PDB file of C-alpha atoms and ligand atoms in Angstrom:
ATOM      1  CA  UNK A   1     105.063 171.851 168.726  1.00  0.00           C
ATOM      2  CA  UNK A   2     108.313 170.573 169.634  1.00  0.00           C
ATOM      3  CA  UNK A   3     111.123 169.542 167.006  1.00  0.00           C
ATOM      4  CA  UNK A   4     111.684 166.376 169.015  1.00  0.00           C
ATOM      5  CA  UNK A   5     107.743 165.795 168.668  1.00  0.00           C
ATOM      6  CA  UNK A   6     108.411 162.589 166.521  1.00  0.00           C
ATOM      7  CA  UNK A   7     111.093 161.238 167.817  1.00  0.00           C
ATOM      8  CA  UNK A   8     108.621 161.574 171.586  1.00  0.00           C
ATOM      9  CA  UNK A   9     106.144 159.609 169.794  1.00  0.00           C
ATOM     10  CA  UNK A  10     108.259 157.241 169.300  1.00  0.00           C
ATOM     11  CA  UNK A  11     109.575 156.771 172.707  1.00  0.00           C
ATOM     12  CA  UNK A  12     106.178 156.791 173.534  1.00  0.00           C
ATOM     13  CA  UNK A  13     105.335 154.021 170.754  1.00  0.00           C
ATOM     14  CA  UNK A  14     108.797 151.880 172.384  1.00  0.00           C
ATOM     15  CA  UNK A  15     107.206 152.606 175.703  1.00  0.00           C
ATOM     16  CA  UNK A  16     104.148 150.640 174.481  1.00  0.00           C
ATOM     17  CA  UNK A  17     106.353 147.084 174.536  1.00  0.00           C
ATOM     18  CA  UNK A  18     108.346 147.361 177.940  1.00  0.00           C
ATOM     19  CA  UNK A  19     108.837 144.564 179.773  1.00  0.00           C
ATOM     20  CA  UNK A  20     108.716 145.562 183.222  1.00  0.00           C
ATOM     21  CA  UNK A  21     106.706 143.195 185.350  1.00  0.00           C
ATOM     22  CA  UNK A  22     109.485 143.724 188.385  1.00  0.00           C
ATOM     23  CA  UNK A  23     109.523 147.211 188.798  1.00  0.00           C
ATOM     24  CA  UNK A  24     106.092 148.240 186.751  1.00  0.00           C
ATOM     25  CA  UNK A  25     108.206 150.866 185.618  1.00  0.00           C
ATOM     26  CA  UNK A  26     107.853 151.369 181.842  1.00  0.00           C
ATOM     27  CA  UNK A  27     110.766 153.334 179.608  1.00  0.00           C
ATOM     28  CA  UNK A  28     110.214 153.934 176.290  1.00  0.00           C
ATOM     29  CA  UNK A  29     113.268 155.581 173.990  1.00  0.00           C
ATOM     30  CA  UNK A  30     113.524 156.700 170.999  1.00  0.00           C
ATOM     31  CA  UNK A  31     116.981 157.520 168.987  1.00  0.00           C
ATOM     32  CA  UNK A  32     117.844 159.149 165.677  1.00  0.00           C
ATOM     33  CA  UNK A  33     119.868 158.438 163.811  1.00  0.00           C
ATOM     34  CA  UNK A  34     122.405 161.139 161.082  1.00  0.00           C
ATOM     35  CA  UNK A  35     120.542 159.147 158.179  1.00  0.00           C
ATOM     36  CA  UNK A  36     117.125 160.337 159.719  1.00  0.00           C
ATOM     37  CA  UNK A  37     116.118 156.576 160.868  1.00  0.00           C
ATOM     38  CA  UNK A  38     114.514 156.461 164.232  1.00  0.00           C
ATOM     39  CA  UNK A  39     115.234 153.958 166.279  1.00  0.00           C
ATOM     40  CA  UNK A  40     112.613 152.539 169.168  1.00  0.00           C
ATOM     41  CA  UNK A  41     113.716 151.101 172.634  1.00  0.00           C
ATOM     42  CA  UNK A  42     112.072 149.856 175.668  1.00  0.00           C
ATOM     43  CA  UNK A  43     113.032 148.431 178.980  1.00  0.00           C
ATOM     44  CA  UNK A  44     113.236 144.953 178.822  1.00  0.00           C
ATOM     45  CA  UNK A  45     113.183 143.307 182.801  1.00  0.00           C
ATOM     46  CA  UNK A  46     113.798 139.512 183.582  1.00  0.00           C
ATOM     47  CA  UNK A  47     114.100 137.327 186.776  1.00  0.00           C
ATOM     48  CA  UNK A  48     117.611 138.045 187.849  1.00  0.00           C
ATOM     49  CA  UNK A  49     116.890 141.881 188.053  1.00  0.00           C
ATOM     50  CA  UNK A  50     120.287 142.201 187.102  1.00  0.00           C
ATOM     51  CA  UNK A  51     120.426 141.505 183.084  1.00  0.00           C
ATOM     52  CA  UNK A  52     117.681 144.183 182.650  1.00  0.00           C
ATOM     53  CA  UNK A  53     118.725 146.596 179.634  1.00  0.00           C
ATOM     54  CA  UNK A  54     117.245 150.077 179.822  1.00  0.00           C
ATOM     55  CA  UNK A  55     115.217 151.766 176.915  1.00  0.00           C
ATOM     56  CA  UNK A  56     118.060 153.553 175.862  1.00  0.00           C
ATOM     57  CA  UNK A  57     120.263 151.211 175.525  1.00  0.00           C
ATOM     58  CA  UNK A  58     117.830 148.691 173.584  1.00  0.00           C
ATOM     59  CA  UNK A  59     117.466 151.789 171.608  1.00  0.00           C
ATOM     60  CA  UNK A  60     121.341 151.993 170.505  1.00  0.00           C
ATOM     61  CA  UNK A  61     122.246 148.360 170.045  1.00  0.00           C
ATOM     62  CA  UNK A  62     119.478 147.900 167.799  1.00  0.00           C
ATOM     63  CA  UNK A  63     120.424 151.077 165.505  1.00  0.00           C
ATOM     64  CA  UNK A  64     124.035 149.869 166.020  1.00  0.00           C
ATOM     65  CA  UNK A  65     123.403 146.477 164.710  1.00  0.00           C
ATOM     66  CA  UNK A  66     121.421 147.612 161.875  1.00  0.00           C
ATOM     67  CA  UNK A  67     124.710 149.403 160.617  1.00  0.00           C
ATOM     68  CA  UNK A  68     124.458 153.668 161.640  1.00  0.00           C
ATOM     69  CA  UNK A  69     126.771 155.803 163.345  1.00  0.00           C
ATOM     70  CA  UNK A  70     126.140 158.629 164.067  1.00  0.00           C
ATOM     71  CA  UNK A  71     123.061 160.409 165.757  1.00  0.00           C
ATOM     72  CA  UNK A  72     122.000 163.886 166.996  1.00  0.00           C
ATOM     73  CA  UNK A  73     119.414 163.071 169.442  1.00  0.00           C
ATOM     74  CA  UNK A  74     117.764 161.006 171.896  1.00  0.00           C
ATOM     75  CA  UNK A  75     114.497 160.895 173.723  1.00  0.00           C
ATOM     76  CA  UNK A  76     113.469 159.282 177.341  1.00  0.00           C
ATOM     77  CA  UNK A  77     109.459 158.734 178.104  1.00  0.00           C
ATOM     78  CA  UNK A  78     108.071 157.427 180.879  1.00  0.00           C
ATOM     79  CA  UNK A  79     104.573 158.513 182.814  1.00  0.00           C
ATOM     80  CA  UNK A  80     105.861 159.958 185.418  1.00  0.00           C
ATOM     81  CA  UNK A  81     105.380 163.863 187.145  1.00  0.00           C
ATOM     82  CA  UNK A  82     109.362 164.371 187.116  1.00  0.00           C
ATOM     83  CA  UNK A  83     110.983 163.473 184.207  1.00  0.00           C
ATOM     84  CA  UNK A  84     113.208 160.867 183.900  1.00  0.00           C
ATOM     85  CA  UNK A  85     116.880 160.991 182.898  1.00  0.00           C
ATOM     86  CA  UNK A  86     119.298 158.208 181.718  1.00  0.00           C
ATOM     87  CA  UNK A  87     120.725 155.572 184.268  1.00  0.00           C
ATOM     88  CA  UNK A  88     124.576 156.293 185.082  1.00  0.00           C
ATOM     89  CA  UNK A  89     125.661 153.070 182.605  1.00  0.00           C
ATOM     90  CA  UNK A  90     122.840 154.573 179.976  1.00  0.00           C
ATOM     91  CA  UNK A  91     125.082 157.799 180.109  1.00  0.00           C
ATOM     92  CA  UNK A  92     127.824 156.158 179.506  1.00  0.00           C
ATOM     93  CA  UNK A  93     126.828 154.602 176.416  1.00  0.00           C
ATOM     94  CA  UNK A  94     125.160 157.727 174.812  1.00  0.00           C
ATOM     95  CA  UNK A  95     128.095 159.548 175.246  1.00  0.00           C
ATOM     96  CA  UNK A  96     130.403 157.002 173.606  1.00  0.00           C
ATOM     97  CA  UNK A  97     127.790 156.206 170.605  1.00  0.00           C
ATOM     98  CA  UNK A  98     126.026 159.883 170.201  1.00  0.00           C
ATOM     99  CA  UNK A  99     128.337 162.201 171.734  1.00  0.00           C
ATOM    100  CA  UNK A 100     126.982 165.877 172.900  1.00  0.00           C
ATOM    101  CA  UNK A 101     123.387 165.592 172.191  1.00  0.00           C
ATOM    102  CA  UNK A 102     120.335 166.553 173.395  1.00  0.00           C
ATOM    103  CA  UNK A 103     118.669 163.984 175.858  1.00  0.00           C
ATOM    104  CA  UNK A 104     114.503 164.788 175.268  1.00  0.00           C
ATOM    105  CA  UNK A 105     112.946 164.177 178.452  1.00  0.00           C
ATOM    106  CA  UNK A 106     108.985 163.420 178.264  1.00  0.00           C
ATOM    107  CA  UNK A 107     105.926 162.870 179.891  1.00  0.00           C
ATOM    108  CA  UNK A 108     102.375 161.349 178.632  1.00  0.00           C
ATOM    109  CA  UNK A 109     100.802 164.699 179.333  1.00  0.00           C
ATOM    110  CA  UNK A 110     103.163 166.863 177.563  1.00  0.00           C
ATOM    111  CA  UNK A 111     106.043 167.824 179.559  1.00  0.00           C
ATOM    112  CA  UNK A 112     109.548 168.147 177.786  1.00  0.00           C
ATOM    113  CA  UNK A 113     113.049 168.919 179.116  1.00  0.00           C
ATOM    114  CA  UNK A 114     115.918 169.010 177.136  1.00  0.00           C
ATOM    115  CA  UNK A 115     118.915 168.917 178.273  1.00  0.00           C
ATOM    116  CA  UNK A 116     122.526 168.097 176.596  1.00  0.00           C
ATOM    117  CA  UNK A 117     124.632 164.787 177.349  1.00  0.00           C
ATOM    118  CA  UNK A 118     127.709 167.141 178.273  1.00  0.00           C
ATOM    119  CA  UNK A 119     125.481 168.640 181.171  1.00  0.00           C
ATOM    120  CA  UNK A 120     124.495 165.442 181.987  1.00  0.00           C
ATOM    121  CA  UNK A 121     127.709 163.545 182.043  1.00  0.00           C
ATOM    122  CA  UNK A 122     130.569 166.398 182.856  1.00  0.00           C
ATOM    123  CA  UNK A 123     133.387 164.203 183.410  1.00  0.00           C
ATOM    124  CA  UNK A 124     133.796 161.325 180.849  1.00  0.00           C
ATOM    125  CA  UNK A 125     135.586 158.303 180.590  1.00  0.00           C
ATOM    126  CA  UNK A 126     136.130 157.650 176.946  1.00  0.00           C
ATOM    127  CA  UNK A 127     138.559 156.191 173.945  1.00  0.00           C
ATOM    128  CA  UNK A 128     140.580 159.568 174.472  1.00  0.00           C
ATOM    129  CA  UNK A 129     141.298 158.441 177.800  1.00  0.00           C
ATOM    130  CA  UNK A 130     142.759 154.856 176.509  1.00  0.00           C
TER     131      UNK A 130
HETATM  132  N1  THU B 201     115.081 152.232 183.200  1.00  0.00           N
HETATM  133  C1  THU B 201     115.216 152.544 181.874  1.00  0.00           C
HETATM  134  O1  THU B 201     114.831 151.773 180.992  1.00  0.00           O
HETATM  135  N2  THU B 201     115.763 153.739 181.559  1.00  0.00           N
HETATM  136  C2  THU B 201     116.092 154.714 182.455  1.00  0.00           C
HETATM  137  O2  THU B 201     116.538 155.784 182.064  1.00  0.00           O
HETATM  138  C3  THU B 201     115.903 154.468 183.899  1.00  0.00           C
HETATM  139  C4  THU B 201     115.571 153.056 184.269  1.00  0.00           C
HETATM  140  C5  THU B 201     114.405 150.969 183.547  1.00  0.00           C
HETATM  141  C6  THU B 201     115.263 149.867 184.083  1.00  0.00           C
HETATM  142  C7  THU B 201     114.250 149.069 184.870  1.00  0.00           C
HETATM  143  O3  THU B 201     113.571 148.193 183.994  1.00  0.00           O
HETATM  144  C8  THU B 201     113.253 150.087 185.360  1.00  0.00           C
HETATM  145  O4  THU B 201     113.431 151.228 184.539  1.00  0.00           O
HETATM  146  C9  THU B 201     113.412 150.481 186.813  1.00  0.00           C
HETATM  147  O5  THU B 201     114.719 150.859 187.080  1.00  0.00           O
END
């Protein structure tokens, strides 16, 4: 059993709410938090296409606006054969809020990929570029 096996059920649990009646495509994150807190996410779609937030990002603005900082990992479901990873402006944001941490990568039937932000997002733009 994987360390990350609650914080997966938990993306899997956030997957459960998605709103994705445009693309049918249904995200479910999960984030912790230093504290321990977990922190659910899903996709949430509307008409314009344009104002949809991701999973991950639902994820973070909800643990940011319930006061932490700081977190050491976060986890991506959806029920797909390859594995999703974050969208370009999710990669941005988990970088800036969570730094170097491992992104979980699940399935429904089990798989799991880890891999770290740094691998993920080489080349930064961040507040030590400012
Ligand atoms: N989506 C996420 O929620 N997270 C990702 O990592 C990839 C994409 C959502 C956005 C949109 O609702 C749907 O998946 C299709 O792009």
């Amino acid at each position: 059993m994987s360390e990350y096996e609650i914080l997966i059920t938990a993306a899997k649990q956030a997957r459960e709410n998605a709103h994705a009646p445009f693309s049918n495509f249904r995200v479910g994150a999960a984030l912790r938090a230093a504290s321990g807190r977990i922190f659910g996410g899903c996709n949430v779609e509307n008409a314009t296409y344009g104002l949809t937030v991701c999973a991950e990002r639902v994820a973070i603005f909800k643990a940011m606006s319930e006061g932490e900082r700081g977190f050491d990992a976060i986890s991506v479901v959806t029920d797909t054969e390859t594995l999703t990873p974050p969208c370009g402006a999710c990669r941005q944001l988990i970088w800036e809020f969570c730094g170097d941490v491992p992104v979980v990568l699940a399935n429904l039937k089990g798989k799991i990929e880890i891999i770290q932000m740094r691998e993920l997002f080489p080349k930064p733009f961040d507040s030590s570029n400012l």
